[in-house]
Amino acid sequence: MAAGGMGGMVQHIDSKEVKPEVMDTQEEKLRKSLLIFAAAFMTFAVMLWLAIYWMMGLNFSSNVPLGYQAVSVASLIYYMRTRNFEVLRFVQLTLFLFAPFIMQWSIGSSVTSSGVALWALLAPIGALVVSGWKESIPWFFAYIVLTAVSGFFDFYLGSGTATGIPMNTIGVFFALNFAAMSSILYFLVRYFVVETEKIKIQLDQQHALLAEEQKKSERVLFNVLPSNIAERLKNSQGLIADGYADVTVMFADLVNFTQLTEQMSPEQMVGLLNTVFSGFDELSEKYGLEKIKTIGDAYMVVGGLSRERPDYVEDMANMAIDMLDFVARHPALVKRNLGIHIGIATGPVVAGVIGTKRFIYDLWGDTVNIASRLTDDARQGHILTDKLTYNRLRFGYLFEPPNVLNVKGKGEMTSYRMIGRVAHADGPDTAGNVYHLPAAGGAPASA
């Protein structure tokens, strides 16, 4: 039972003392530490002054420092138990403001008390530091009012040297009061400035880390989405949907991959796919085309979403040829007897971002369906295009005679198989006038 009671007490202390501190911001922690620092300094100064007064036999003024210490220590203990900073702040600022004036009035005048009321300036200064400039205004106003009242007492009711304190002693206390008050204000402000600079450095570091994380997030976003769509998504959270009158869509599907998965470990399978699709990604970057997605072992890319490269149909054809060449030449893919077949179609599409988690940018429309059907009908190492794509490419590329396909959902459709590319004088194909597509599992030939 006792153990249970002790455990409950510990939990109560944790909930009262630890959790509020954890929730504090850096600025709130600084304000609390500044007030505790000032309160501790004042308590020490009061003890010193009390000792000096006792040594000099000035017992008539000892009650004020004793009362100050009692209230100050009580407020600190209350704060340690409850973590109620508002109560501690009000009590300490009230002590800072009234105790020096009461001390002065108990001794006599501002001269005989050696200007002890100067300590009251700590109240508005402390409020300015630990609360804010708006909250410090009433404290400053109260300080001015009490100073005026004290001056009135000095002028009309002051008794000069009635206390019997020698002028040389008064002068020493003037020096002590000014030195001590100046010191506490200096160290209070210095501590505030130093800690503020530390907070600023921490904020700068956090801002730099946040900026770096933002850059990483943006890189991921730009890798997932086309650049213009990523920019729009950053600037707007609304629905993104566009219609394009003319784009070129390509699907590339791996051949023999399903059979290979039965012979490979998961790591080998993912590694092989990564090799293939990373190579395709580099080619899409080379030709300024937009990778849309991978679907299992299929790769989808589109050209024409932006008009920065007007020859996107030719770019797509060149990428398709380079993809065949990449698969035919890469040792790891040749070893696995891996191949691809490609379908390309040109026409209108609808594009947009769907989903709120793991969103994707996708294309819809007849052009997408035609490209997918052409891929299904293409054999390994073949590139099939629709008629519109053929019409755009027929002067710079070689095609077999048209072939009529019976496409599910479309009926009969004319397709064209690309077999080569006409070399240009300033182009890369310097071995001959015609570049022939690589045969399945073989290397390209030139004639």
Coordinates of C-alpha atoms in Angstrom, one line a residue:
M1 CA 0.0 0.0 0.0
A2 CA 2.9 2.3 0.9
A3 CA 4.7 1.5 -2.3
G4 CA 1.5 2.2 -4.2
G5 CA 1.1 5.6 -2.5
M6 CA 4.8 6.5 -3.2
G7 CA 4.3 5.6 -6.9
G8 CA 1.2 7.8 -7.1
M9 CA 3.1 10.7 -5.5
V10 CA 5.9 10.3 -8.1
Q11 CA 3.4 10.3 -10.9
H12 CA 1.8 13.4 -9.5
I13 CA 5.2 15.2 -9.2
D14 CA 6.0 14.2 -12.8
S15 CA 2.7 15.5 -14.1
K16 CA 3.1 18.8 -12.3
E17 CA 6.8 19.5 -12.8
V18 CA 8.2 17.7 -15.8
K19 CA 5.5 17.8 -18.4
P20 CA 4.9 21.6 -18.4
E21 CA 8.6 22.2 -18.7
V22 CA 8.8 19.8 -21.7
M23 CA 6.0 21.7 -23.4
D24 CA 7.8 25.1 -22.9
T25 CA 9.2 26.8 -25.9
Q26 CA 12.8 28.0 -25.9
E27 CA 11.6 31.6 -25.2
E28 CA 9.4 30.5 -22.3
K29 CA 12.3 28.6 -20.7
L30 CA 14.5 31.7 -21.1
R31 CA 11.9 33.9 -19.4
K32 CA 11.6 31.5 -16.5
S33 CA 15.3 31.2 -16.0
L34 CA 15.8 35.0 -16.1
L35 CA 13.2 35.5 -13.4
I36 CA 14.6 32.8 -11.2
F37 CA 18.1 34.3 -11.7
A38 CA 16.9 37.8 -10.7
A39 CA 15.0 36.4 -7.7
A40 CA 18.0 34.5 -6.5
F41 CA 20.3 37.5 -7.0
M42 CA 17.9 39.8 -5.1
T43 CA 17.6 37.3 -2.2
F44 CA 21.4 37.2 -1.9
A45 CA 21.6 41.0 -2.0
V46 CA 18.9 41.3 0.6
M47 CA 20.8 38.9 2.9
L48 CA 24.0 40.9 2.4
W49 CA 22.2 44.2 3.1
L50 CA 20.5 42.7 6.2
A51 CA 23.9 41.6 7.5
I52 CA 25.3 45.1 6.9
Y53 CA 22.4 46.8 8.7
W54 CA 22.7 44.4 11.7
M55 CA 26.4 45.1 11.9
M56 CA 25.7 48.8 11.9
G57 CA 23.0 48.4 14.5
L58 CA 20.2 49.7 12.2
N59 CA 17.6 47.2 13.5
F60 CA 14.7 49.4 12.7
S61 CA 14.9 48.5 9.0
S62 CA 15.6 44.8 9.4
N63 CA 11.9 43.8 9.2
V64 CA 11.6 44.8 5.6
P65 CA 14.4 42.6 4.3
L66 CA 13.3 39.7 6.5
G67 CA 9.7 40.0 5.2
Y68 CA 11.0 40.2 1.6
Q69 CA 13.0 37.0 2.0
A70 CA 10.1 35.2 3.5
V71 CA 7.7 36.0 0.7
S72 CA 10.3 35.5 -2.0
V73 CA 11.4 32.1 -0.7
A74 CA 7.7 31.1 -0.2
S75 CA 6.9 32.0 -3.9
L76 CA 9.9 30.0 -5.1
I77 CA 8.9 27.0 -3.2
Y78 CA 5.3 27.3 -4.4
Y79 CA 6.6 27.5 -8.0
M80 CA 8.7 24.4 -7.5
R81 CA 5.7 22.5 -6.3
T82 CA 3.1 23.7 -8.8
R83 CA 5.1 25.2 -11.8
N84 CA 2.7 28.1 -11.8
F85 CA 4.9 30.7 -13.4
E86 CA 2.3 33.4 -13.5
V87 CA 2.0 33.5 -9.7
L88 CA 5.8 33.5 -9.3
R89 CA 6.2 36.3 -11.8
F90 CA 3.5 38.5 -10.1
V91 CA 4.9 38.0 -6.6
Q92 CA 8.5 38.6 -7.6
L93 CA 7.8 41.7 -9.6
T94 CA 5.6 43.0 -6.8
L95 CA 8.5 42.5 -4.3
F96 CA 10.9 44.1 -6.7
L97 CA 8.6 47.2 -7.0
F98 CA 7.4 47.8 -3.4
A99 CA 10.1 46.4 -1.1
P100 CA 12.8 49.1 -2.0
F101 CA 10.3 52.0 -1.5
I102 CA 9.1 50.5 1.8
M103 CA 12.8 50.1 2.8
Q104 CA 13.5 53.7 2.0
W105 CA 10.5 55.0 3.9
S106 CA 11.4 53.0 6.9
I107 CA 14.8 54.5 7.0
G108 CA 13.9 58.1 6.2
S109 CA 14.5 59.8 2.8
S110 CA 16.1 58.9 -0.4
V111 CA 19.3 60.4 0.8
T112 CA 19.5 58.7 4.2
S113 CA 18.5 55.4 2.6
S114 CA 21.3 55.9 0.0
G115 CA 18.9 55.7 -2.9
V116 CA 17.7 52.2 -2.1
A117 CA 14.5 52.8 -4.0
L118 CA 16.6 52.5 -7.2
W119 CA 16.3 48.7 -6.8
A120 CA 12.6 49.1 -7.7
L121 CA 13.6 49.8 -11.3
L122 CA 14.1 46.0 -11.5
A123 CA 10.3 45.6 -11.6
P124 CA 9.6 47.3 -15.0
I125 CA 12.9 46.0 -16.4
G126 CA 12.1 42.5 -15.2
A127 CA 8.6 42.7 -16.6
L128 CA 10.0 43.8 -19.9
V129 CA 12.4 40.8 -20.1
V130 CA 10.2 38.0 -18.6
S131 CA 6.8 39.2 -19.9
G132 CA 7.0 41.5 -22.8
W133 CA 6.9 45.2 -23.6
K134 CA 3.1 45.5 -23.3
E135 CA 3.0 43.8 -19.9
S136 CA 5.9 46.0 -18.6
I137 CA 3.9 49.3 -19.1
P138 CA 1.8 49.0 -15.9
W139 CA 4.9 48.2 -13.9
F140 CA 6.9 51.1 -15.3
F141 CA 3.9 53.4 -14.6
A142 CA 3.7 52.2 -11.0
Y143 CA 7.5 52.7 -10.6
I144 CA 7.1 56.3 -11.8
V145 CA 4.2 56.9 -9.4
L146 CA 6.0 55.5 -6.4
T147 CA 9.1 57.5 -7.3
A148 CA 7.0 60.7 -7.4
V149 CA 5.4 59.8 -4.1
S150 CA 8.8 59.2 -2.6
G151 CA 10.0 62.6 -3.9
F152 CA 6.9 64.2 -2.3
F153 CA 7.8 62.6 1.0
D154 CA 11.4 63.7 0.7
F155 CA 10.4 67.3 0.0
Y156 CA 7.6 67.8 2.5
L157 CA 8.1 65.2 5.2
G158 CA 11.8 64.3 5.0
S159 CA 13.7 64.5 8.2
G160 CA 17.2 64.9 6.8
T161 CA 19.7 63.1 9.1
A162 CA 17.2 62.3 11.8
T163 CA 18.3 58.6 11.7
G164 CA 21.7 59.6 12.9
I165 CA 23.5 57.8 10.0
P166 CA 26.8 59.6 9.2
M167 CA 27.1 61.1 5.7
N168 CA 30.2 59.1 4.9
T169 CA 28.1 55.9 5.6
I170 CA 25.3 57.2 3.4
G171 CA 27.8 57.8 0.6
V172 CA 29.2 54.2 0.9
F173 CA 25.6 52.8 0.7
F174 CA 24.9 55.1 -2.3
A175 CA 27.9 53.5 -4.1
L176 CA 26.9 50.0 -3.1
N177 CA 23.3 50.5 -4.2
F178 CA 24.3 51.9 -7.6
A179 CA 27.0 49.3 -8.1
A180 CA 24.7 46.4 -7.1
M181 CA 21.7 47.6 -9.1
S182 CA 23.9 48.3 -12.2
S183 CA 25.4 44.9 -11.9
I184 CA 22.2 43.0 -11.7
L185 CA 20.7 44.9 -14.6
Y186 CA 23.9 44.4 -16.7
F187 CA 24.0 40.6 -15.9
L188 CA 20.3 40.2 -16.4
V189 CA 20.4 41.9 -19.8
R190 CA 23.6 40.1 -20.7
Y191 CA 22.2 36.8 -19.8
F192 CA 19.1 37.6 -21.9
V193 CA 21.2 38.6 -24.9
V194 CA 23.5 35.5 -24.7
E195 CA 20.6 33.1 -24.4
T196 CA 18.7 34.9 -27.1
E197 CA 21.7 34.4 -29.4
K198 CA 21.9 30.8 -28.5
I199 CA 18.2 30.4 -29.3
K200 CA 18.8 32.3 -32.6
I201 CA 21.6 29.9 -33.5
Q202 CA 19.4 26.9 -32.7
L203 CA 16.6 28.3 -34.8
D204 CA 19.0 28.9 -37.6
Q205 CA 20.2 25.3 -37.4
Q206 CA 16.6 24.1 -37.2
H207 CA 15.7 26.3 -40.2
A208 CA 18.7 24.9 -42.1
L209 CA 17.6 21.3 -41.3
L210 CA 14.1 22.2 -42.3
A211 CA 15.2 23.7 -45.5
E212 CA 17.3 20.6 -46.3
E213 CA 14.3 18.3 -45.5
Q214 CA 12.2 20.5 -47.7
K215 CA 14.7 20.1 -50.5
K216 CA 14.6 16.4 -50.0
S217 CA 10.8 16.4 -50.1
E218 CA 10.9 18.5 -53.3
R219 CA 13.4 16.2 -54.9
V220 CA 11.1 13.2 -54.1
L221 CA 8.1 15.2 -55.4
F222 CA 10.0 16.1 -58.7
N223 CA 11.1 12.5 -59.1
V224 CA 7.5 11.2 -58.7
L225 CA 5.7 13.8 -60.8
P226 CA 6.5 15.8 -63.9
S227 CA 8.2 19.1 -63.0
N228 CA 5.4 21.4 -64.0
I229 CA 2.8 19.3 -62.1
A230 CA 5.1 19.2 -59.0
E231 CA 5.3 23.0 -59.1
R232 CA 1.6 23.3 -59.3
L233 CA 1.1 20.8 -56.5
K234 CA 3.5 22.8 -54.3
N235 CA 1.6 26.0 -54.8
S236 CA -1.9 24.6 -54.8
Q237 CA -3.7 21.9 -52.9
G238 CA -6.7 21.8 -55.4
L239 CA -7.6 19.2 -58.0
I240 CA -5.0 18.9 -60.8
A241 CA -6.6 17.7 -64.0
D242 CA -5.6 18.7 -67.6
G243 CA -6.5 17.7 -71.1
Y244 CA -3.9 17.4 -73.8
A245 CA -4.8 17.4 -77.4
D246 CA -1.7 15.8 -78.6
V247 CA 0.9 13.7 -76.7
T248 CA 2.8 10.5 -77.4
V249 CA 2.5 7.6 -75.0
M250 CA 4.8 4.6 -74.9
F251 CA 4.6 1.3 -73.0
A252 CA 7.5 -1.1 -72.7
D253 CA 6.9 -4.5 -71.3
L254 CA 9.6 -7.0 -70.3
V255 CA 9.6 -10.4 -71.9
N256 CA 10.4 -13.6 -70.0
F257 CA 10.5 -11.7 -66.7
T258 CA 7.6 -13.7 -65.1
Q259 CA 9.5 -17.0 -65.7
L260 CA 12.7 -15.5 -64.3
T261 CA 11.0 -14.5 -61.1
E262 CA 10.5 -18.2 -60.3
Q263 CA 14.3 -18.7 -60.5
M264 CA 15.4 -15.7 -58.5
S265 CA 15.4 -14.5 -54.9
P266 CA 13.4 -11.4 -54.1
E267 CA 16.7 -9.4 -53.9
Q268 CA 17.8 -10.6 -57.3
M269 CA 14.4 -9.9 -58.9
V270 CA 14.2 -6.3 -57.5
G271 CA 17.8 -5.7 -58.4
L272 CA 17.2 -6.8 -62.0
L273 CA 14.1 -4.6 -62.3
N274 CA 16.1 -1.7 -60.8
T275 CA 18.8 -2.2 -63.4
V276 CA 16.3 -2.1 -66.3
F277 CA 14.2 0.8 -65.1
S278 CA 17.1 2.9 -63.9
G279 CA 18.5 2.6 -67.4
F280 CA 15.2 3.6 -68.9
D281 CA 15.0 6.6 -66.4
E282 CA 18.3 7.9 -67.7
L283 CA 17.0 7.6 -71.3
S284 CA 13.8 9.5 -70.4
E285 CA 16.0 12.3 -68.9
K286 CA 18.2 12.3 -72.0
Y287 CA 15.2 12.9 -74.3
G288 CA 13.2 15.2 -72.0
L289 CA 10.3 12.8 -71.7
E290 CA 8.2 12.2 -68.6
K291 CA 8.2 8.8 -66.9
I292 CA 4.7 8.2 -65.6
K293 CA 4.9 4.9 -63.7
T294 CA 5.9 1.3 -63.7
I295 CA 3.3 -1.3 -63.5
G296 CA 4.8 -4.6 -62.5
D297 CA 7.4 -5.2 -65.2
A298 CA 5.9 -2.6 -67.6
Y299 CA 7.3 1.0 -68.0
M300 CA 5.1 3.9 -69.1
V301 CA 6.5 7.2 -70.5
V302 CA 4.9 10.2 -72.2
G303 CA 6.1 13.1 -74.3
G304 CA 4.4 16.4 -75.1
L305 CA 3.1 17.4 -71.7
S306 CA 5.3 20.4 -72.0
R307 CA 6.2 22.2 -75.2
E308 CA 9.8 22.7 -74.3
R309 CA 10.8 20.0 -76.8
P310 CA 8.4 20.2 -79.8
D311 CA 9.9 17.0 -81.4
Y312 CA 8.6 14.8 -78.7
V313 CA 7.3 12.1 -81.2
E314 CA 10.9 11.7 -82.5
D315 CA 12.3 11.8 -79.0
M316 CA 10.0 9.0 -78.1
A317 CA 11.0 6.9 -81.1
N318 CA 14.7 7.5 -80.3
M319 CA 14.2 6.5 -76.7
A320 CA 12.4 3.3 -77.8
I321 CA 15.3 2.4 -80.1
D322 CA 17.8 3.1 -77.3
M323 CA 15.8 1.0 -74.9
L324 CA 16.0 -2.0 -77.2
D325 CA 19.7 -1.3 -77.6
F326 CA 20.2 -1.1 -73.8
V327 CA 18.4 -4.4 -73.2
A328 CA 20.3 -6.1 -76.0
R329 CA 23.7 -4.9 -74.8
H330 CA 23.6 -5.0 -71.0
P331 CA 25.5 -8.1 -69.8
A332 CA 23.2 -8.8 -66.9
L333 CA 20.1 -8.7 -69.1
V334 CA 21.7 -10.6 -71.9
K335 CA 22.7 -13.3 -69.5
R336 CA 19.0 -13.6 -68.3
N337 CA 17.8 -13.6 -71.9
L338 CA 15.6 -10.7 -71.0
G339 CA 13.8 -8.7 -73.8
I340 CA 11.2 -6.0 -74.2
H341 CA 8.3 -5.2 -76.6
I342 CA 7.1 -1.6 -77.1
G343 CA 3.9 0.1 -78.2
I344 CA 3.7 3.8 -79.1
A345 CA 0.5 5.8 -79.8
T346 CA -0.1 9.5 -80.3
G347 CA -3.3 11.5 -79.6
P348 CA -5.3 13.2 -76.9
V349 CA -5.2 12.2 -73.2
V350 CA -6.5 13.4 -69.9
A351 CA -3.9 13.7 -67.1
G352 CA -4.2 14.4 -63.4
V353 CA -3.1 13.7 -59.9
I354 CA -5.2 11.2 -57.9
G355 CA -5.2 10.3 -54.3
T356 CA -4.1 12.1 -51.1
K357 CA -1.7 9.5 -49.8
R358 CA 1.0 8.1 -52.1
F359 CA -0.7 10.0 -54.9
I360 CA 0.2 9.4 -58.5
Y361 CA 0.1 11.3 -61.7
D362 CA -1.6 9.2 -64.4
L363 CA -3.0 9.4 -67.9
W364 CA -6.3 8.3 -69.3
G365 CA -7.9 8.1 -72.7
D366 CA -8.0 6.2 -75.9
T367 CA -4.4 7.0 -76.7
V368 CA -3.2 5.2 -73.6
N369 CA -5.4 2.2 -74.3
I370 CA -4.0 2.0 -77.9
A371 CA -0.4 2.2 -76.7
S372 CA -1.1 -0.6 -74.2
R373 CA -2.8 -2.8 -76.8
L374 CA 0.1 -2.3 -79.3
T375 CA 2.5 -3.4 -76.6
D376 CA 0.5 -6.6 -76.0
D377 CA 0.6 -7.4 -79.8
A378 CA 4.3 -6.5 -80.3
R379 CA 6.7 -9.4 -80.2
Q380 CA 10.1 -9.4 -78.3
G381 CA 12.4 -6.8 -79.8
H382 CA 9.6 -5.1 -81.8
I383 CA 8.3 -1.5 -81.7
L384 CA 4.7 -1.1 -82.9
T385 CA 3.1 2.3 -83.5
D386 CA -0.3 3.6 -84.4
K387 CA -1.0 5.4 -87.7
L388 CA -0.7 8.9 -86.4
T389 CA 2.7 8.2 -84.9
Y390 CA 3.8 6.5 -88.2
N391 CA 2.7 9.6 -90.1
R392 CA 4.9 11.8 -87.9
L393 CA 7.9 9.6 -88.2
R394 CA 7.8 8.0 -91.7
F395 CA 10.3 10.3 -93.3
G396 CA 13.1 9.8 -90.7
Y397 CA 12.5 6.2 -89.7
L398 CA 12.0 2.9 -91.4
F399 CA 8.8 0.8 -91.1
E400 CA 7.5 -2.4 -92.3
P401 CA 4.3 -2.4 -94.4
P402 CA 1.1 -1.7 -92.3
N403 CA -0.5 -4.6 -90.5
V404 CA -4.1 -4.8 -89.4
L405 CA -4.7 -5.8 -85.8
N406 CA -7.9 -6.9 -84.2
V407 CA -7.8 -5.0 -81.0
K408 CA -10.2 -5.9 -78.2
G409 CA -12.7 -3.1 -77.7
K410 CA -11.5 -1.3 -80.8
G411 CA -12.0 -3.7 -83.6
E412 CA -9.6 -3.5 -86.5
M413 CA -6.6 -1.1 -86.2
T414 CA -3.7 -0.4 -88.4
S415 CA -0.2 -0.7 -86.8
Y416 CA 3.3 -0.2 -88.1
R417 CA 6.4 -1.9 -86.9
M418 CA 9.5 0.3 -86.7
I419 CA 12.6 -1.4 -88.0
G420 CA 15.2 1.4 -88.3
R421 CA 16.2 5.0 -88.4
V422 CA 17.6 7.0 -91.2
A423 CA 21.1 8.4 -90.3
H424 CA 21.8 12.1 -90.6
A425 CA 25.1 13.6 -91.6
D426 CA 25.5 15.3 -88.2
G427 CA 23.9 12.5 -86.2
P428 CA 25.5 9.8 -84.1
D429 CA 25.0 7.1 -86.7
T430 CA 28.2 7.3 -88.6
A431 CA 28.7 3.6 -89.5
G432 CA 26.2 3.9 -92.4
N433 CA 23.2 5.6 -93.8
V434 CA 20.6 3.4 -91.9
Y435 CA 20.5 2.3 -88.3
H436 CA 18.7 -1.0 -87.9
L437 CA 17.0 -2.0 -84.7
P438 CA 18.7 -4.7 -82.7
A439 CA 17.3 -8.1 -83.2
A440 CA 16.0 -10.0 -80.1
G441 CA 19.1 -10.8 -78.1
G442 CA 21.4 -9.4 -80.7
A443 CA 23.3 -6.2 -81.5
P444 CA 22.2 -3.4 -83.9
A445 CA 23.4 -3.5 -87.5
S446 CA 24.1 -0.7 -90.0
A447 CA 23.9 -0.8 -93.7

